[in-house]
mmCIF file of C-alpha atoms in Angstrom:
data_model
loop_
_atom_site.group_PDB
_atom_site.id
_atom_site.type_symbol
_atom_site.label_atom_id
_atom_site.label_comp_id
_atom_site.label_asym_id
_atom_site.label_seq_id
_atom_site.Cartn_x
_atom_site.Cartn_y
_atom_site.Cartn_z
ATOM 1 C CA MET A 65 7.112 -146.544 4.199
ATOM 2 C CA SER A 66 3.380 -146.493 3.727
ATOM 3 C CA GLU A 67 1.766 -144.321 1.052
ATOM 4 C CA VAL A 68 0.174 -142.208 3.766
ATOM 5 C CA SER A 69 3.524 -141.165 5.237
ATOM 6 C CA SER A 70 5.194 -140.503 1.886
ATOM 7 C CA LEU A 71 5.483 -136.820 1.055
ATOM 8 C CA THR A 72 6.090 -137.436 -2.666
ATOM 9 C CA GLY A 73 4.292 -134.790 -4.690
ATOM 10 C CA ARG A 74 3.946 -132.371 -1.769
ATOM 11 C CA LEU A 75 5.662 -129.002 -1.410
ATOM 12 C CA LEU A 76 8.254 -128.100 1.186
ATOM 13 C CA VAL A 77 8.016 -124.370 1.856
ATOM 14 C CA ALA A 78 10.999 -122.917 3.721
ATOM 15 C CA THR A 79 10.079 -121.327 7.038
ATOM 16 C CA PRO A 80 11.458 -117.843 7.735
ATOM 17 C CA ALA A 81 13.671 -119.507 10.385
ATOM 18 C CA LEU A 82 15.503 -121.734 7.861
ATOM 19 C CA ALA A 83 19.073 -120.402 7.855
ATOM 20 C CA ASP A 84 20.559 -122.335 4.901
ATOM 21 C CA PRO A 85 21.068 -119.806 2.059
ATOM 22 C CA ASN A 86 20.500 -122.592 -0.505
ATOM 23 C CA PHE A 87 16.893 -122.774 0.667
ATOM 24 C CA ASP A 88 16.038 -119.194 1.668
ATOM 25 C CA ARG A 89 12.335 -118.731 0.754
ATOM 26 C CA ALA A 90 12.518 -121.929 -1.298
ATOM 27 C CA VAL A 91 9.509 -123.882 -2.526
ATOM 28 C CA VAL A 92 10.594 -127.490 -3.131
ATOM 29 C CA LEU A 93 8.516 -130.055 -5.009
ATOM 30 C CA LEU A 94 9.289 -133.502 -3.580
ATOM 31 C CA LEU A 95 9.763 -135.945 -6.459
ATOM 32 C CA ASP A 96 10.639 -138.898 -4.232
ATOM 33 C CA HIS A 97 10.354 -139.530 -0.491
ATOM 34 C CA ASP A 98 10.821 -142.898 1.159
ATOM 35 C CA GLU A 99 12.932 -144.662 3.792
ATOM 36 C CA GLU A 100 16.014 -144.282 1.566
ATOM 37 C CA GLY A 101 15.815 -140.491 1.528
ATOM 38 C CA SER A 102 14.205 -137.646 -0.367
ATOM 39 C CA LEU A 103 14.741 -135.823 -3.627
ATOM 40 C CA GLY A 104 13.096 -132.661 -4.906
ATOM 41 C CA VAL A 105 13.543 -129.552 -7.016
ATOM 42 C CA ILE A 106 13.337 -125.902 -6.006
ATOM 43 C CA LEU A 107 10.543 -124.331 -8.059
ATOM 44 C CA ASN A 108 11.455 -120.677 -7.538
ATOM 45 C CA ARG A 109 15.135 -120.321 -8.539
ATOM 46 C CA PRO A 110 15.317 -119.225 -12.205
ATOM 47 C CA THR A 111 18.791 -118.847 -13.685
ATOM 48 C CA PRO A 112 19.779 -116.521 -16.534
ATOM 49 C CA VAL A 113 20.483 -119.562 -18.756
ATOM 50 C CA GLY A 114 17.912 -120.177 -21.477
ATOM 51 C CA VAL A 115 16.602 -123.711 -21.996
ATOM 52 C CA GLY A 116 17.622 -123.386 -25.658
ATOM 53 C CA ASP A 117 21.230 -122.827 -24.591
ATOM 54 C CA ILE A 118 21.546 -126.325 -23.109
ATOM 55 C CA LEU A 119 18.590 -128.367 -24.439
ATOM 56 C CA GLU A 120 17.691 -126.723 -27.716
ATOM 57 C CA SER A 121 15.234 -129.431 -28.764
ATOM 58 C CA TRP A 122 13.118 -128.882 -25.599
ATOM 59 C CA ALA A 123 13.138 -125.065 -25.663
ATOM 60 C CA ALA A 124 9.846 -124.733 -27.561
ATOM 61 C CA LEU A 125 8.018 -126.807 -24.912
ATOM 62 C CA ALA A 126 9.443 -125.003 -21.861
ATOM 63 C CA GLY A 127 7.045 -122.536 -20.232
ATOM 64 C CA GLU A 128 7.730 -118.892 -19.441
ATOM 65 C CA PRO A 129 10.186 -117.809 -18.317
ATOM 66 C CA GLY A 130 12.006 -120.078 -20.783
ATOM 67 C CA VAL A 131 15.044 -120.485 -18.564
ATOM 68 C CA VAL A 132 16.662 -123.309 -16.641
ATOM 69 C CA PHE A 133 15.872 -123.321 -12.922
ATOM 70 C CA GLN A 134 18.384 -124.254 -10.229
ATOM 71 C CA GLY A 135 16.697 -127.311 -8.763
ATOM 72 C CA GLY A 136 19.032 -127.475 -5.784
ATOM 73 C CA PRO A 137 22.658 -127.625 -4.727
ATOM 74 C CA VAL A 138 23.276 -131.278 -5.759
ATOM 75 C CA SER A 139 24.525 -132.313 -9.250
ATOM 76 C CA LEU A 140 24.254 -128.890 -10.882
ATOM 77 C CA ASP A 141 25.638 -130.385 -14.101
ATOM 78 C CA SER A 142 22.620 -132.675 -14.551
ATOM 79 C CA ALA A 143 19.210 -131.710 -15.941
ATOM 80 C CA LEU A 144 15.773 -132.856 -14.797
ATOM 81 C CA GLY A 145 12.556 -132.191 -16.683
ATOM 82 C CA VAL A 146 9.295 -131.886 -14.754
ATOM 83 C CA GLY A 147 6.136 -131.780 -16.816
ATOM 84 C CA VAL A 148 2.419 -131.507 -16.224
ATOM 85 C CA VAL A 149 0.102 -133.621 -18.363
ATOM 86 C CA PRO A 150 -3.447 -132.223 -18.157
ATOM 87 C CA GLY A 151 -6.125 -134.799 -17.475
ATOM 88 C CA GLU A 152 -3.701 -137.188 -15.780
ATOM 89 C CA GLY A 153 -3.801 -138.032 -12.102
ATOM 90 C CA HIS A 154 -7.447 -138.938 -11.680
ATOM 91 C CA GLY A 155 -6.833 -142.665 -11.305
ATOM 92 C CA SER A 156 -7.179 -142.592 -7.520
ATOM 93 C CA ALA A 157 -8.749 -140.380 -4.907
ATOM 94 C CA ARG A 158 -5.445 -138.715 -4.053
ATOM 95 C CA GLY A 159 -3.876 -138.866 -7.512
ATOM 96 C CA ASP A 160 -1.116 -141.156 -6.245
ATOM 97 C CA ALA A 161 1.280 -143.036 -8.440
ATOM 98 C CA ALA A 162 -0.425 -145.148 -11.055
ATOM 99 C CA PRO A 163 0.863 -148.314 -12.699
ATOM 100 C CA ALA A 164 3.895 -148.049 -14.965
ATOM 101 C CA GLY A 165 2.907 -147.311 -18.524
ATOM 102 C CA ASP A 166 0.173 -144.924 -17.439
ATOM 103 C CA GLY A 167 0.507 -141.569 -19.188
ATOM 104 C CA PRO A 168 2.344 -140.624 -22.370
ATOM 105 C CA LEU A 169 5.566 -142.257 -23.495
ATOM 106 C CA GLY A 170 8.605 -140.356 -22.137
ATOM 107 C CA TRP A 171 6.782 -139.181 -18.991
ATOM 108 C CA ARG A 172 6.721 -140.910 -15.581
ATOM 109 C CA ARG A 173 4.079 -139.902 -13.066
ATOM 110 C CA VAL A 174 5.333 -138.522 -9.742
ATOM 111 C CA HIS A 175 2.027 -137.339 -8.297
ATOM 112 C CA GLY A 176 -1.284 -136.571 -9.964
ATOM 113 C CA ALA A 177 -0.685 -134.724 -13.237
ATOM 114 C CA ILE A 178 2.967 -133.990 -12.355
ATOM 115 C CA GLY A 179 5.702 -136.243 -13.703
ATOM 116 C CA LEU A 180 9.317 -136.554 -14.765
ATOM 117 C CA VAL A 181 10.135 -136.077 -18.426
ATOM 118 C CA ASP A 182 12.730 -138.286 -20.117
ATOM 119 C CA LEU A 183 14.972 -135.616 -21.650
ATOM 120 C CA GLU A 184 16.670 -138.307 -23.774
ATOM 121 C CA ALA A 185 13.370 -138.984 -25.560
ATOM 122 C CA PRO A 186 12.423 -137.062 -28.712
ATOM 123 C CA PRO A 187 10.410 -133.967 -27.625
ATOM 124 C CA GLU A 188 7.786 -134.664 -30.313
ATOM 125 C CA LEU A 189 6.718 -137.770 -28.321
ATOM 126 C CA LEU A 190 5.401 -135.477 -25.593
ATOM 127 C CA ALA A 191 4.646 -132.242 -27.432
ATOM 128 C CA ALA A 192 0.912 -132.889 -27.767
ATOM 129 C CA ALA A 193 0.429 -134.206 -24.226
ATOM 130 C CA LEU A 194 2.485 -131.749 -22.142
ATOM 131 C CA GLY A 195 0.629 -128.858 -20.574
ATOM 132 C CA SER A 196 3.838 -127.406 -19.174
ATOM 133 C CA LEU A 197 7.511 -128.246 -18.853
ATOM 134 C CA ARG A 198 10.222 -126.870 -16.627
ATOM 135 C CA ILE A 199 13.918 -127.789 -16.815
ATOM 136 C CA PHE A 200 16.000 -127.917 -13.621
ATOM 137 C CA ALA A 201 19.773 -128.028 -13.198
ATOM 138 C CA GLY A 202 20.531 -130.008 -10.071
ATOM 139 C CA TYR A 203 18.249 -131.075 -7.267
ATOM 140 C CA ALA A 204 17.805 -130.997 -3.507
ATOM 141 C CA GLY A 205 18.543 -134.261 -1.730
ATOM 142 C CA TRP A 206 18.260 -135.639 1.797
ATOM 143 C CA GLY A 207 19.629 -138.896 3.170
ATOM 144 C CA PRO A 208 17.560 -141.374 5.212
ATOM 145 C CA GLY A 209 15.806 -139.533 8.070
ATOM 146 C CA GLN A 210 17.480 -136.198 7.255
ATOM 147 C CA LEU A 211 14.347 -134.469 5.963
ATOM 148 C CA GLU A 212 12.301 -135.835 8.861
ATOM 149 C CA ASP A 213 14.824 -134.264 11.263
ATOM 150 C CA GLU A 214 14.518 -130.904 9.480
ATOM 151 C CA LEU A 215 10.719 -131.132 9.711
ATOM 152 C CA VAL A 216 10.932 -131.757 13.466
ATOM 153 C CA GLU A 217 13.277 -128.746 13.759
ATOM 154 C CA GLY A 218 10.654 -126.576 12.040
ATOM 155 C CA ALA A 219 12.679 -125.798 8.899
ATOM 156 C CA TRP A 220 9.832 -126.553 6.464
ATOM 157 C CA TYR A 221 6.082 -126.266 6.095
ATOM 158 C CA VAL A 222 4.583 -129.220 4.190
ATOM 159 C CA VAL A 223 1.642 -128.308 1.943
ATOM 160 C CA GLU A 224 -0.211 -129.789 -1.031
ATOM 161 C CA SER A 225 1.138 -128.999 -4.478
ATOM 162 C CA GLU A 226 -0.940 -127.814 -7.414
ATOM 163 C CA PRO A 227 0.024 -128.563 -11.035
ATOM 164 C CA GLY A 228 0.397 -124.813 -11.703
ATOM 165 C CA ASP A 229 3.180 -124.547 -9.114
ATOM 166 C CA VAL A 230 5.576 -126.381 -11.435
ATOM 167 C CA SER A 231 5.161 -123.813 -14.202
ATOM 168 C CA SER A 232 4.436 -120.622 -12.261
ATOM 169 C CA PRO A 233 5.147 -117.695 -14.619
ATOM 170 C CA ASP A 234 6.057 -115.598 -11.555
ATOM 171 C CA PRO A 235 8.574 -117.724 -9.618
ATOM 172 C CA ALA A 236 9.823 -114.724 -7.597
ATOM 173 C CA HIS A 237 6.461 -114.580 -5.798
ATOM 174 C CA LEU A 238 5.784 -118.336 -5.536
ATOM 175 C CA TRP A 239 6.809 -118.576 -1.852
ATOM 176 C CA ARG A 240 4.239 -115.971 -0.830
ATOM 177 C CA ALA A 241 1.585 -117.272 -3.249
ATOM 178 C CA VAL A 242 1.786 -120.863 -1.938
ATOM 179 C CA LEU A 243 1.555 -119.703 1.682
ATOM 180 C CA ARG A 244 -1.245 -117.231 0.952
ATOM 181 C CA ARG A 245 -3.510 -119.959 -0.468
ATOM 182 C CA GLN A 246 -3.330 -122.039 2.734
ATOM 183 C CA ARG A 247 -6.514 -122.081 4.819
ATOM 184 C CA ASN A 248 -4.809 -121.825 8.200
ATOM 185 C CA GLU A 249 -2.266 -119.708 10.062
ATOM 186 C CA LEU A 250 0.294 -120.314 7.316
ATOM 187 C CA ALA A 251 -1.514 -117.728 5.178
ATOM 188 C CA MET A 252 -0.277 -115.097 7.655
ATOM 189 C CA VAL A 253 3.354 -116.200 7.178
ATOM 190 C CA ALA A 254 3.088 -114.947 3.570
ATOM 191 C CA THR A 255 3.251 -111.402 4.982
ATOM 192 C CA TYR A 256 6.564 -112.072 6.763
ATOM 193 C CA PRO A 257 9.010 -109.313 5.728
ATOM 194 C CA ASP A 258 12.041 -110.184 3.602
ATOM 195 C CA ASP A 259 14.241 -108.530 6.241
ATOM 196 C CA PRO A 260 12.614 -108.627 9.700
ATOM 197 C CA SER A 261 15.203 -106.148 11.054
ATOM 198 C CA LEU A 262 13.592 -103.435 8.927
ATOM 199 C CA ASN A 263 10.230 -103.986 10.604
#
């Protein structure tokens, strides 16, 4: 798959028509998208579990709210760390993946300033470099061609991500905020009522 067709680093924003309750009003950051499938995390599903309850050593680096987010319905017993490293991601015009070894130790670039954090590494390796960190339990996954089929069916809007999306302090309003900043008809979708039957 060419770089142009890869959606890695982009956001999938659930359309109001998406019926799967796992993804109702979801904003998914795609961490990997190629011919073998896709993997991402839902950015707007905080849980009541504090980061300190499961990864005490990383709690001080996790942004507000300092809770674990449900990244998706797959592998809920595994944790993923997504971190933003300010100043990273300017190596190419689009901020695409840079050579291995680029960026701080314990962090692997996904797109621009956004990358995966090695939660097995000592947190002090990254403490000075990380601008924000969010911990996710589980992830959203699609097999080969599955996401493309959902896009054709109109289940998702695909939009550019911004580093601040990963650490939004107001995840409950992220779906509307991401749509509202679009410079096209998608901005109007942000006003779609939570329950259209009450309209």
